Every structure is written in structure tokens, then in C-alpha cells.
CSV table of N, CA and C in Angstrom, one decimal:
chain,number,residue,atom,x,y,z
A,13,MET,N,-18.7,-106.9,81.9
A,13,MET,CA,-19.4,-107.0,83.3
A,13,MET,C,-18.5,-105.7,84.3
A,14,GLY,N,-20.1,-105.4,85.4
A,14,GLY,CA,-19.0,-104.5,86.1
A,14,GLY,C,-19.2,-105.1,87.4
A,15,ASP,N,-18.6,-104.8,88.4
A,15,ASP,CA,-18.4,-105.4,90.0
A,15,ASP,C,-19.8,-105.4,90.4
A,16,GLU,N,-19.5,-106.1,91.4
A,16,GLU,CA,-20.6,-106.2,92.6
A,16,GLU,C,-22.2,-106.9,91.7
A,17,CYS,N,-22.2,-107.5,90.8
A,17,CYS,CA,-22.8,-107.7,89.9
A,17,CYS,C,-23.6,-109.1,90.6
A,18,LEU,N,-24.9,-109.5,90.6
A,18,LEU,CA,-25.7,-110.4,90.9
A,18,LEU,C,-26.5,-110.9,89.3
A,19,ILE,N,-25.5,-112.7,89.2
A,19,ILE,CA,-25.9,-113.3,88.2
A,19,ILE,C,-26.7,-114.7,88.2
A,20,SER,N,-27.8,-114.4,87.8
A,20,SER,CA,-28.4,-115.9,87.9
A,20,SER,C,-28.0,-117.1,86.4
A,21,ASP,N,-28.9,-118.1,86.7
A,21,ASP,CA,-28.8,-118.6,85.6
A,21,ASP,C,-29.6,-117.6,84.1
A,22,TRP,N,-28.9,-117.1,82.8
A,22,TRP,CA,-29.3,-116.1,82.3
A,22,TRP,C,-28.4,-116.8,80.7
A,23,PHE,N,-29.5,-116.1,79.7
A,23,PHE,CA,-28.7,-116.8,78.4
A,23,PHE,C,-28.9,-115.1,78.0
A,24,LEU,N,-27.7,-115.7,76.7
A,24,LEU,CA,-27.3,-113.9,76.7
A,24,LEU,C,-27.0,-114.3,74.7
A,25,ALA,N,-27.3,-113.6,74.5
A,25,ALA,CA,-27.7,-113.6,72.5
A,25,ALA,C,-27.2,-112.9,72.3
A,26,ASP,N,-25.9,-112.7,72.0
A,26,ASP,CA,-24.8,-111.8,71.6
A,26,ASP,C,-24.0,-111.8,70.0
A,27,SER,N,-25.4,-112.5,69.2
A,27,SER,CA,-25.2,-112.7,67.9
A,27,SER,C,-27.1,-113.8,66.8
A,28,ASP,N,-26.3,-113.0,66.2
A,28,ASP,CA,-27.4,-114.3,65.3
A,28,ASP,C,-26.8,-115.9,64.9
A,29,TYR,N,-27.8,-116.6,65.2
A,29,TYR,CA,-27.1,-117.6,64.9
A,29,TYR,C,-27.8,-118.6,63.7
A,30,HIS,N,-29.0,-118.0,63.3
A,30,HIS,CA,-29.4,-118.5,62.0
A,30,HIS,C,-30.0,-116.9,60.7
A,31,ASN,N,-30.2,-118.0,60.0
A,31,ASN,CA,-31.0,-117.4,59.4
A,31,ASN,C,-32.0,-116.9,59.0
A,32,LEU,N,-32.8,-115.4,59.4
A,32,LEU,CA,-34.0,-114.9,59.2
A,32,LEU,C,-35.2,-114.8,57.8
A,33,GLU,N,-34.6,-115.1,56.4
A,33,GLU,CA,-35.4,-114.7,55.7
A,33,GLU,C,-35.7,-115.9,54.7
A,34,PRO,N,-36.5,-116.0,54.6
A,34,PRO,CA,-38.0,-117.6,54.6
A,34,PRO,C,-37.0,-118.3,53.4
A,35,HIS,N,-36.1,-118.0,52.4
A,35,HIS,CA,-35.5,-118.5,51.7
A,35,HIS,C,-34.2,-119.6,51.8
A,36,LEU,N,-33.8,-117.9,52.9
A,36,LEU,CA,-32.4,-119.3,53.0
A,36,LEU,C,-32.3,-120.2,54.6
A,37,ARG,N,-33.3,-120.1,55.4
A,37,ARG,CA,-33.8,-120.7,56.3
A,37,ARG,C,-33.1,-122.4,56.5
A,38,HIS,N,-32.9,-123.0,56.0
A,38,HIS,CA,-32.7,-124.5,55.0
A,38,HIS,C,-30.8,-124.4,54.7
A,39,CYS,N,-30.4,-123.3,54.8
A,39,CYS,CA,-28.5,-122.9,53.4
A,39,CYS,C,-28.2,-122.8,54.5
A,40,PRO,N,-27.3,-123.2,55.2
A,40,PRO,CA,-25.8,-123.1,55.8
A,40,PRO,C,-25.8,-122.1,56.5
A,41,ARG,N,-25.6,-122.2,57.5
A,41,ARG,CA,-26.1,-119.9,58.6
A,41,ARG,C,-24.8,-118.8,57.7
A,42,GLY,N,-25.3,-118.1,57.5
A,42,GLY,CA,-24.9,-117.2,56.9
A,42,GLY,C,-23.9,-116.4,58.3
A,43,PRO,N,-22.6,-115.3,57.4
A,43,PRO,CA,-22.1,-114.6,58.3
A,43,PRO,C,-23.2,-114.1,59.9
A,44,LYS,N,-22.8,-114.0,60.7
A,44,LYS,CA,-23.1,-113.9,62.0
A,44,LYS,C,-22.7,-112.4,62.1
A,45,VAL,N,-23.2,-111.9,62.7
A,45,VAL,CA,-23.5,-110.7,62.8
A,45,VAL,C,-23.8,-110.3,64.5
A,46,SER,N,-22.8,-109.7,65.6
A,46,SER,CA,-22.6,-109.6,66.5
A,46,SER,C,-22.7,-107.9,67.1
A,47,ALA,N,-23.1,-107.8,68.7
A,47,ALA,CA,-23.1,-106.6,68.9
A,47,ALA,C,-22.6,-106.8,70.6
A,48,GLU,N,-21.8,-106.2,71.0
A,48,GLU,CA,-21.7,-106.6,72.5
A,48,GLU,C,-22.1,-105.8,73.0
A,49,ILE,N,-22.5,-106.7,74.2
A,49,ILE,CA,-23.6,-106.7,75.6
A,49,ILE,C,-23.0,-105.8,77.1
A,50,VAL,N,-23.0,-105.3,77.3
A,50,VAL,CA,-22.2,-104.3,78.6
A,50,VAL,C,-23.3,-104.3,79.4
A,51,ILE,N,-22.8,-104.4,80.9
A,51,ILE,CA,-23.5,-104.6,82.4
A,51,ILE,C,-22.8,-104.2,82.7
A,52,GLU,N,-23.2,-103.2,83.4
A,52,GLU,CA,-22.9,-102.1,84.5
A,52,GLU,C,-22.5,-102.3,85.8
A,53,ARG,N,-22.4,-101.8,86.4
A,53,ARG,CA,-22.0,-102.2,88.2
A,53,ARG,C,-23.0,-102.7,88.8
A,54,ASN,N,-22.8,-103.1,89.9
A,54,ASN,CA,-24.2,-103.9,90.4
A,54,ASN,C,-25.5,-104.1,89.9
A,55,VAL,N,-25.0,-105.0,89.2
A,55,VAL,CA,-26.4,-105.3,88.6
A,55,VAL,C,-26.9,-106.2,88.7
A,56,TRP,N,-28.4,-107.0,88.6
A,56,TRP,CA,-28.7,-108.6,89.7
A,56,TRP,C,-29.9,-108.6,87.9
A,57,ILE,N,-29.1,-110.2,87.6
A,57,ILE,CA,-30.3,-111.0,86.5
A,57,ILE,C,-30.9,-111.8,86.7
A,58,GLY,N,-31.9,-111.8,87.0
A,58,GLY,CA,-32.9,-113.1,87.6
A,58,GLY,C,-32.7,-114.4,87.0
A,59,ALA,N,-32.6,-115.5,86.9
A,59,ALA,CA,-33.5,-117.1,86.1
A,59,ALA,C,-33.6,-116.8,85.6
A,60,ARG,N,-33.7,-117.4,84.0
A,60,ARG,CA,-34.2,-117.2,82.8
A,60,ARG,C,-34.3,-115.8,82.2
A,61,ALA,N,-33.7,-115.3,82.4
A,61,ALA,CA,-33.5,-113.8,81.2
A,61,ALA,C,-33.3,-114.5,80.6
A,62,THR,N,-32.8,-113.2,79.1
A,62,THR,CA,-32.6,-113.6,78.0
A,62,THR,C,-32.0,-111.8,77.2
A,63,VAL,N,-30.8,-112.3,77.8
A,63,VAL,CA,-30.5,-110.4,77.4
A,63,VAL,C,-30.1,-110.5,75.6
A,64,MET,N,-30.4,-110.4,74.8
A,64,MET,CA,-30.1,-109.6,73.2
A,64,MET,C,-28.9,-108.6,72.8
A,65,LYS,N,-28.2,-109.6,71.8
A,65,LYS,CA,-27.5,-108.2,71.5
A,65,LYS,C,-27.6,-106.7,71.2
A,66,GLY,N,-26.0,-106.3,71.6
A,66,GLY,CA,-26.0,-105.2,71.5
A,66,GLY,C,-27.2,-104.2,72.8
A,67,VAL,N,-27.2,-104.8,73.5
A,67,VAL,CA,-28.6,-104.0,75.1
A,67,VAL,C,-27.2,-104.1,75.9
A,68,HIS,N,-27.5,-102.6,76.9
A,68,HIS,CA,-26.8,-102.1,77.5
A,68,HIS,C,-27.4,-102.1,78.5
A,69,ILE,N,-27.0,-102.6,80.0
A,69,ILE,CA,-27.5,-102.3,81.6
A,69,ILE,C,-27.1,-101.4,82.1
A,70,GLY,N,-27.5,-100.4,82.7
A,70,GLY,CA,-27.2,-99.7,83.3
A,70,GLY,C,-26.6,-100.2,85.0
A,71,GLU,N,-26.0,-98.7,85.6
A,71,GLU,CA,-26.1,-99.7,86.9
A,71,GLU,C,-26.9,-99.7,87.7
A,72,ASN,N,-26.6,-100.4,88.8
A,72,ASN,CA,-28.0,-100.5,89.6
A,72,ASN,C,-29.7,-101.2,89.5
A,73,SER,N,-29.3,-101.4,88.2
A,73,SER,CA,-30.0,-101.4,86.9
A,73,SER,C,-31.3,-103.1,87.9
A,74,VAL,N,-32.5,-103.9,88.2
A,74,VAL,CA,-32.5,-105.1,87.8
A,74,VAL,C,-33.0,-105.6,86.6
A,75,VAL,N,-32.8,-107.0,86.3
A,75,VAL,CA,-33.0,-107.6,85.1
A,75,VAL,C,-34.2,-108.9,86.0
A,76,GLY,N,-35.5,-108.7,86.3
A,76,GLY,CA,-36.0,-109.7,86.4
A,76,GLY,C,-36.5,-111.1,85.6
A,77,LEU,N,-36.8,-112.4,86.9
A,77,LEU,CA,-36.9,-113.6,85.8
A,77,LEU,C,-37.4,-113.5,85.3
A,78,GLY,N,-36.9,-114.4,84.6
A,78,GLY,CA,-37.7,-114.6,83.2
A,78,GLY,C,-38.2,-113.5,82.0
A,79,SER,N,-37.0,-112.5,82.1
A,79,SER,CA,-37.4,-110.8,81.1
A,79,SER,C,-36.7,-111.6,79.7
A,80,VAL,N,-37.1,-110.9,78.4
A,80,VAL,CA,-36.6,-110.7,77.0
A,80,VAL,C,-35.9,-109.6,76.9
A,81,VAL,N,-34.4,-108.5,77.4
A,81,VAL,CA,-34.1,-107.9,77.2
A,81,VAL,C,-33.7,-107.1,76.1
A,82,ARG,N,-34.5,-106.7,75.3
A,82,ARG,CA,-34.0,-106.5,73.5
A,82,ARG,C,-33.7,-104.9,73.2
A,83,LYS,N,-33.7,-103.9,74.4
A,83,LYS,CA,-33.4,-102.8,74.3
A,83,LYS,C,-32.4,-102.4,75.6
A,84,SER,N,-31.7,-101.2,75.2
A,84,SER,CA,-31.1,-101.0,76.5
A,84,SER,C,-31.8,-100.0,77.5
A,85,VAL,N,-31.0,-100.3,79.0
A,85,VAL,CA,-31.8,-101.0,80.2
A,85,VAL,C,-31.2,-99.7,80.8
A,86,PRO,N,-31.8,-98.3,81.4
A,86,PRO,CA,-31.5,-97.6,81.8
A,86,PRO,C,-31.0,-97.7,83.4
A,87,PRO,N,-29.8,-96.4,84.1
A,87,PRO,CA,-29.1,-96.7,85.5
A,87,PRO,C,-30.6,-96.6,86.3
A,88,GLY,N,-30.8,-97.4,87.3
A,88,GLY,CA,-31.5,-97.6,88.8
A,88,GLY,C,-32.7,-98.1,88.3
A,89,VAL,N,-33.3,-98.9,87.6
A,89,VAL,CA,-34.8,-99.7,87.8
A,89,VAL,C,-34.8,-101.0,87.0
A,90,VAL,N,-35.7,-101.2,87.0
A,90,VAL,CA,-36.6,-103.0,87.6
A,90,VAL,C,-37.1,-102.9,85.8
A,91,VAL,N,-36.3,-103.6,85.3
A,91,VAL,CA,-37.4,-104.2,83.9
A,91,VAL,C,-38.1,-106.1,84.4
A,92,ILE,N,-39.4,-106.1,83.7
A,92,ILE,CA,-39.3,-107.8,83.9
A,92,ILE,C,-40.5,-107.6,81.9
A,93,GLY,N,-40.6,-109.5,81.9
A,93,GLY,CA,-41.3,-108.9,80.5
A,93,GLY,C,-41.0,-109.2,79.3
A,94,ASN,N,-41.6,-109.5,78.8
A,94,ASN,CA,-41.4,-109.8,77.4
A,94,ASN,C,-42.5,-109.5,76.2
A,95,PRO,N,-42.2,-108.3,75.7
A,95,PRO,CA,-40.9,-107.1,76.0
A,95,PRO,C,-40.7,-106.4,77.5
A,96,GLN,N,-39.7,-105.7,77.7
A,96,GLN,CA,-39.2,-105.4,79.2
A,96,GLN,C,-39.9,-103.9,79.5
A,97,GLN,N,-40.4,-104.2,80.4
A,97,GLN,CA,-41.0,-103.3,80.5
A,97,GLN,C,-40.2,-102.7,82.0
A,98,ILE,N,-40.2,-100.9,82.6
A,98,ILE,CA,-40.1,-100.5,83.6
A,98,ILE,C,-40.8,-100.7,84.2
A,99,VAL,N,-40.7,-101.1,85.9
A,99,VAL,CA,-42.0,-101.2,86.4
A,99,VAL,C,-41.5,-100.1,87.7
A,100,LYS,N,-40.3,-100.0,87.7
A,100,LYS,CA,-40.0,-99.2,88.7
A,100,LYS,C,-38.5,-98.2,88.8
A,101,HIS,N,-38.1,-97.1,89.1
A,101,HIS,CA,-37.1,-95.8,89.6
A,101,HIS,C,-36.3,-96.4,90.8
A,102,PHE,N,-35.5,-96.5,91.0
A,102,PHE,CA,-35.1,-96.1,92.1
A,102,PHE,C,-34.2,-95.0,92.5
A,103,LYS,N,-34.3,-95.0,94.2
A,103,LYS,CA,-34.3,-93.1,94.8
A,103,LYS,C,-32.9,-93.5,94.5
A,104,PRO,N,-31.7,-91.9,93.7
A,104,PRO,CA,-30.8,-92.6,94.4
A,104,PRO,C,-30.5,-92.2,95.8
A,105,VAL,N,-29.2,-92.7,96.1
A,105,VAL,CA,-29.2,-93.2,97.3
A,105,VAL,C,-27.3,-92.8,98.2
A,106,SER,N,-27.1,-91.8,98.6
A,106,SER,CA,-25.6,-91.4,98.6
A,106,SER,C,-24.8,-92.3,99.8
A,107,THR,N,-23.6,-92.0,99.5
A,107,THR,CA,-22.8,-93.0,100.1
A,107,THR,C,-23.2,-93.3,101.6
A,108,GLU,N,-23.4,-92.2,102.7
A,108,GLU,CA,-23.8,-92.4,103.4
A,108,GLU,C,-25.0,-93.2,104.2
A,109,GLN,N,-25.8,-93.1,102.7
A,109,GLN,CA,-26.8,-94.2,103.7
A,109,GLN,C,-26.6,-95.5,103.7
A,110,LEU,N,-25.9,-96.0,102.8
A,110,LEU,CA,-24.7,-97.2,101.7
A,110,LEU,C,-24.5,-97.4,103.1
A,111,VAL,N,-23.8,-96.6,103.6
A,111,VAL,CA,-22.8,-97.2,104.8
A,111,VAL,C,-24.4,-97.4,106.4
A,112,LEU,N,-24.8,-96.8,106.3
A,112,LEU,CA,-26.0,-96.9,107.8
A,112,LEU,C,-26.5,-98.6,107.2
A,113,THR,N,-27.0,-98.6,106.0
A,113,THR,CA,-28.0,-99.4,105.3
A,113,THR,C,-26.9,-101.5,105.8
A,114,ALA,N,-25.3,-101.2,105.6
A,114,ALA,CA,-24.8,-101.9,105.9
A,114,ALA,C,-24.6,-102.3,107.3
A,115,GLN,N,-24.8,-101.6,108.1
A,115,GLN,CA,-24.7,-102.4,109.4
A,115,GLN,C,-25.3,-102.9,109.9
């Protein structure tokens, strides 16, 4: 997880916890298949969002309230929904603009 992230109460699913195949559903759990979740710098993840295994969330992106993130998210966007969809692209901001905004 990168620096300066805003993380609400969310759920991450970094592995499979059950057997999907119909004939194995009532059997003891099989070996877990896991994949790393990467969250870059300055990402904001909203309440009740779910991030699935293997997802990479790019720098300066936002994951909206209750979203289910199944695929990687590019930098500088807002994603919402289930399945996720990009609804906004942020314009690049210079360091000088960041300093002016913070004052």
C-alpha cells in the first residue's frame, strides 16, 4: 500500500476461500489460490468497497462506495459500481498547483 492513501471500511479478497466446482462445494476447502493486491500512492477507497485478488489500483485513483473491483484500475481515475466502471479521469496536476491548492 502506497503513502497518503485514504482507506475506509473495505474488504479485500486476496485468495479463494471455497470450492467453486459443483461436485466439490460440500467437500473440505481445497488449496487456496492467492494473488497480491497492490494499492499505489494517494488512492482513496470508499466504504464497503471490495477489492478482489490480483488487482492493482493505480496512483491517485478513487474506488467509490460499495464498488466491486475485479480488474486493475489505471492511475488517475474514479471507478464505481459492480462490476466497476470508470466514470472520471483526473487531469494531471503540476507540483506548483498542488502547493497553491494546499495553502
